[in-house]
Amino acid sequence: MSLLSSSLVLLTYLFVLFFTLTETSLCVAKVGNNTTHPHSQLSVDYYAKSCPQVEQFVGSITLQQFKESPVSGPATIRLLFHDCFVGGCDASIMIESKGGRKEMAEKDAEDNKELKVESFETIRKAKALVESKCPGVVSCADILVIAARDFVHLAGGPYYQVKKGRWDGKISMASMVGPNIPHANSTVDEMIKLFNSKGLTIEDMVALTGAHTFGFAHCKHFVTRLYTYKGMDKPDPYMDPKLVHALKMYCPKYGGNSDIVAPIDATTAFVFDQAYYGNLVNKLGLLASDQALFLDPRTKPLVQNLAKDKQKFFQAFVAAIDKMSSIKVIRGRKHGEKRRDCSMHM
């Protein structure tokens, strides 16, 4: 069976599983250093005179990508997260490593190797179109933030205004990645500390993890939950047994196809909604770091509130991603650049 067929079969199985499990039971789901820069540095109309149609140009590409390759949506949002959390929202994630240098670029860090080519391709195409209309004006960093917003909206999520005015970063180091992004097995304490270091609150953290409402994860990120919970020869008791059984069919304890993926939100995998939080309430979270949000008393009430109200989730997500998109914004030629090709420094 091909990888695509296997993934689709797994997705279908999980959809059926969800409705079987919930037919009768589911009713619905900083303090810290100042790493986010004041929004006065950015503005919605930053390109009003220099490139007034920038959002339409980017939008034409994101719409095309969404139709032709739906995985572009969650992949691009994940790309934005990994960019902003490592050195700020400066498109340093787009830089290609150069031969002969001791330090690889962020893109080639171990924790970024699963970033989908579709996300990079989306930004490449959007940048090429924007450059053909407004050469040397719009940064790759701004294009990435706009594209992520577009995909949220195209998948059924909120449409929100994007503040612009970022410059592209000149530094991209693989060694900076690992300590600066959350992982599938991160504890709530670790996540709170990390998000706090970026100027984001617990509320922001829970809202931003809601982006897992669409997207996929490889077996290696959750396989221990299926077989060896906390080192013991048993599955995680906080994952529904039927979900464990379904996932075991495609994710063996040893070996197996390393390319197989499962939907993080088995209920509405291609829709941006609040179902992700309902999954956590019903022990249907895929990643340990996600399910932990419902088990910790600091985050459980937030998960429960967002599970019940899609509009609350949308409002919380928009506020949080606006803050995240302002982390360590670069302005001016002293520290930044406007790349013509997002993968290469000027």
XYZ file of C-alpha atoms in Angstrom:
346
model
C 0.000 0.000 0.000
C 1.382 3.448 -0.869
C 2.185 6.058 1.778
C -0.690 8.253 0.599
C -3.147 5.355 0.639
C -1.999 4.251 4.089
C -2.370 7.766 5.480
C -5.824 8.187 3.977
C -6.963 4.824 5.320
C -5.698 5.785 8.774
C -7.434 9.150 8.567
C -10.712 7.520 7.520
C -10.407 4.957 10.322
C -9.872 7.706 12.872
C -12.848 9.699 11.596
C -15.069 6.636 12.015
C -13.528 5.975 15.408
C -14.290 9.488 16.606
C -17.934 9.370 15.696
C -18.231 5.902 17.267
C -16.683 7.142 20.483
C -18.653 10.369 20.687
C -22.065 9.453 19.292
C -23.584 9.432 22.753
C -21.061 11.266 24.905
C -19.538 14.306 23.193
C -21.621 17.430 23.491
C -19.355 19.730 21.580
C -14.097 20.971 23.225
C 3.432 37.226 31.053
C 4.777 37.955 32.691
C 8.276 37.490 31.323
C 10.888 39.208 29.255
C 9.776 41.532 26.527
C 10.504 39.521 23.421
C 7.449 40.697 21.543
C 8.147 44.169 20.213
C 5.630 47.013 20.412
C 3.067 46.842 17.637
C 3.828 50.473 16.819
C 6.744 49.096 14.824
C 4.309 47.299 12.533
C 1.175 48.466 10.758
C -1.607 46.982 8.663
C -1.072 49.565 5.925
C 2.738 49.437 5.871
C 2.786 48.739 2.112
C -0.198 50.973 1.278
C 1.901 53.125 -1.064
C 4.822 50.864 -1.980
C 2.897 47.643 -2.733
C -0.827 48.133 -2.040
C -1.887 44.785 -3.529
C 0.625 42.611 -1.678
C -2.053 40.645 0.168
C -3.933 39.929 -3.064
C -0.723 38.701 -4.686
C 0.054 36.383 -1.777
C -3.587 35.349 -1.599
C -3.628 34.160 -5.192
C -0.772 31.782 -4.394
C -2.156 30.509 -1.097
C -5.532 29.798 -2.720
C -3.850 27.845 -5.502
C -1.705 25.891 -3.031
C -4.697 25.179 -0.792
C -6.596 23.661 -3.717
C -3.706 21.702 -5.185
C -1.959 20.621 -1.979
C -4.068 21.004 1.200
C -1.115 20.050 3.410
C 0.334 23.469 2.512
C -1.988 25.018 5.105
C -0.841 23.369 8.325
C 2.690 23.148 6.954
C 2.939 26.921 6.447
C 1.509 27.695 9.876
C 4.051 25.341 11.404
C 6.771 27.061 9.379
C 5.742 30.407 10.870
C 5.842 28.985 14.413
C 9.315 27.558 13.900
C 10.514 30.823 12.379
C 9.176 33.115 15.101
C 10.274 30.950 18.018
C 13.882 30.811 16.801
C 15.379 34.292 16.754
C 12.125 36.048 15.933
C 9.819 36.451 12.926
C 12.480 37.196 10.337
C 12.165 34.394 7.739
C 15.542 32.994 8.848
C 13.892 29.557 8.557
C 13.914 30.021 4.771
C 17.705 30.354 4.402
C 19.514 27.480 2.689
C 22.723 26.153 4.242
C 25.913 26.934 2.340
C 28.595 24.345 1.720
C 31.878 24.863 3.515
C 30.346 26.482 6.584
C 30.615 24.815 9.978
C 27.159 25.967 11.071
C 24.112 24.740 9.174
C 21.122 27.020 8.695
C 17.921 26.669 10.757
C 16.158 24.831 7.951
C 18.566 21.895 8.293
C 18.297 21.497 12.059
C 17.116 18.049 13.173
C 13.910 19.522 14.593
C 13.110 21.160 11.244
C 13.709 18.201 8.963
C 10.012 17.309 8.943
C 8.915 20.758 7.783
C 7.036 20.134 4.562
C 8.455 21.244 1.223
C 4.984 22.580 0.376
C 5.362 25.336 2.967
C 8.679 26.520 1.549
C 7.268 26.279 -1.971
C 4.277 28.414 -1.017
C 6.517 31.222 0.226
C 8.861 30.872 -2.741
C 5.994 31.235 -5.223
C 4.404 34.117 -3.330
C 7.721 35.950 -3.082
C 8.391 35.481 -6.811
C 5.020 36.982 -7.689
C 5.387 39.882 -5.264
C 8.910 40.596 -6.552
C 7.592 40.730 -10.125
C 5.107 43.419 -9.069
C 6.953 45.258 -6.289
C 10.680 44.463 -6.553
C 12.762 44.850 -3.410
C 9.875 46.108 -1.272
C 8.164 43.300 0.662
C 10.083 41.087 3.077
C 9.908 37.299 3.117
C 9.024 37.585 6.813
C 5.856 39.552 6.037
C 4.902 37.181 3.221
C 5.153 34.216 5.598
C 2.860 35.868 8.159
C 0.325 36.818 5.469
C 0.361 33.318 3.963
C -0.205 31.681 7.358
C -3.232 33.945 7.944
C -4.611 33.047 4.517
C -4.404 29.324 5.221
C -6.106 29.703 8.598
C -8.996 31.457 6.873
C -9.155 29.099 3.883
C -9.484 26.150 6.281
C -12.497 27.691 7.989
C -10.739 29.766 10.614
C -10.917 33.498 11.289
C -9.778 36.201 8.906
C -7.687 38.800 10.695
C -5.642 41.845 9.779
C -1.892 41.274 9.493
C 0.483 43.954 10.712
C 3.448 44.358 8.385
C 6.839 46.010 8.309
C 9.196 43.177 9.271
C 12.627 42.923 7.700
C 14.361 39.632 6.974
C 17.042 38.392 9.360
C 20.719 37.971 8.556
C 21.368 35.136 11.017
C 20.217 31.527 10.601
C 21.842 28.880 12.819
C 20.707 25.283 13.246
C 22.070 25.176 16.789
C 19.469 27.744 17.879
C 16.487 25.575 16.939
C 16.323 22.708 19.446
C 16.137 24.745 22.671
C 13.610 27.183 21.215
C 10.706 25.083 19.979
C 8.257 22.825 21.849
C 8.421 19.085 21.287
C 5.854 16.294 21.172
C 6.823 15.109 24.651
C 7.336 18.513 26.277
C 5.813 18.887 29.731
C 3.453 21.730 30.546
C 6.139 23.266 32.760
C 8.615 23.191 29.884
C 6.106 24.699 27.479
C 5.077 27.468 29.857
C 8.723 28.370 30.411
C 9.425 28.395 26.667
C 6.365 30.445 25.709
C 7.023 32.818 28.593
C 10.547 33.385 27.263
C 8.941 34.612 24.036
C 6.681 37.044 25.877
C 3.631 34.779 25.572
C 1.234 33.884 28.394
C -0.318 30.545 29.327
C -3.493 31.709 27.585
C -1.506 32.472 24.429
C 0.140 29.061 24.612
C -3.128 27.137 24.821
C -4.651 29.205 22.015
C -1.636 28.770 19.723
C -1.514 25.004 20.221
C -5.025 25.063 18.779
C -3.303 25.308 15.400
C -2.983 21.528 15.811
C -6.633 21.478 14.789
C -5.228 20.598 11.382
C -1.980 18.929 10.486
C -0.262 15.584 10.916
C 2.450 13.945 13.002
C 4.815 11.053 12.295
C 4.534 7.888 14.372
C 7.825 8.517 16.178
C 6.286 11.513 17.939
C 3.614 9.483 19.737
C 4.593 5.798 19.457
C 5.697 5.540 23.099
C 2.147 6.485 24.119
C 0.940 3.361 22.353
C 3.355 0.834 23.858
C 5.656 2.042 26.635
C 3.987 4.766 28.670
C 6.549 6.201 31.105
C 8.856 3.288 30.453
C 6.252 0.667 31.366
C 4.962 -2.009 29.004
C 1.522 -0.483 28.572
C -0.153 2.330 26.612
C -0.854 5.785 27.948
C -4.027 5.587 30.095
C -4.874 9.111 28.982
C -5.359 7.993 25.363
C -8.650 6.319 24.497
C -8.065 2.548 24.038
C -9.841 2.522 20.682
C -7.593 5.289 19.424
C -4.569 3.350 20.687
C -5.786 0.275 18.776
C -6.336 2.263 15.564
C -2.900 3.863 15.714
C -1.132 0.578 16.458
C -2.350 -0.737 13.100
C -0.035 1.720 11.360
C 2.605 2.504 13.965
C 4.337 -0.683 15.198
C 6.494 -0.645 18.305
C 9.589 -1.320 16.219
C 10.293 -0.741 12.551
C 7.400 0.187 10.309
C 7.178 2.913 7.695
C 8.813 6.035 9.106
C 6.874 8.194 6.645
C 3.432 7.240 7.955
C 1.564 10.147 9.534
C -1.602 10.465 11.588
C -3.893 13.491 11.875
C -3.295 15.443 15.074
C -7.018 16.209 15.094
C -8.691 12.959 14.032
C -12.138 14.551 13.963
C -11.771 17.468 11.538
C -8.235 17.093 10.237
C -8.516 19.621 7.400
C -10.701 22.192 9.170
C -9.552 25.020 11.416
C -11.974 24.779 14.346
C -12.134 24.103 18.090
C -12.521 20.310 17.769
C -8.888 19.846 18.807
C -9.783 20.912 22.349
C -12.787 18.586 22.452
C -10.439 15.762 21.520
C -8.274 16.522 24.547
C -11.328 16.443 26.801
C -12.203 13.003 25.390
C -8.683 11.489 25.561
C -8.268 11.766 21.803
C -5.154 13.919 21.830
C -2.410 12.504 19.638
C 0.694 14.133 21.120
C 1.605 13.829 24.793
C 2.296 17.572 24.987
C -1.227 18.278 23.735
C -3.035 15.842 26.023
C -1.050 17.219 28.950
C -2.877 20.529 28.553
C -6.080 18.850 29.738
C -4.357 17.120 32.647
C -2.666 20.174 34.160
C -4.872 22.316 36.446
C -3.326 25.509 35.050
C -4.400 24.786 31.477
C -7.388 22.430 31.850
C -9.979 25.217 32.353
C -8.662 26.998 29.268
C -8.986 23.831 27.181
C -12.534 23.269 28.450
C -13.600 26.837 27.663
C -12.198 26.800 24.141
C -13.691 23.359 23.471
C -17.174 24.754 24.048
C -16.971 27.927 21.972
C -15.460 28.266 18.503
C -15.662 32.044 18.545
C -13.757 32.205 21.824
C -11.070 30.043 20.281
C -10.906 32.231 17.184
C -10.601 35.403 19.267
C -7.934 33.886 21.508
C -5.987 32.508 18.542
C -6.015 35.803 16.639
C -4.763 37.715 19.686
C -2.066 35.134 20.366
C -0.764 34.798 16.810
C -0.648 38.587 16.515
C 1.635 38.640 19.554
C 3.687 35.711 18.305
C 4.137 37.334 14.902
C 5.728 40.326 16.632
C 8.499 38.392 18.404
C 11.868 40.128 17.926
C 10.815 41.999 14.807
C 13.761 43.357 12.840
C 13.613 46.827 11.320
C 16.172 48.551 9.101
C 19.354 47.647 7.234
C 21.600 47.541 10.285
C 20.171 44.198 11.406
C 17.913 43.240 8.512
C 17.559 42.906 4.774
C 14.873 42.568 2.111
C 15.769 39.354 0.311
C 14.880 38.997 -3.364
C 15.168 35.220 -2.953
C 13.978 34.061 0.467
C 16.490 31.216 0.546
C 19.555 33.431 0.075
C 21.019 36.380 1.912
C 21.395 39.593 -0.070
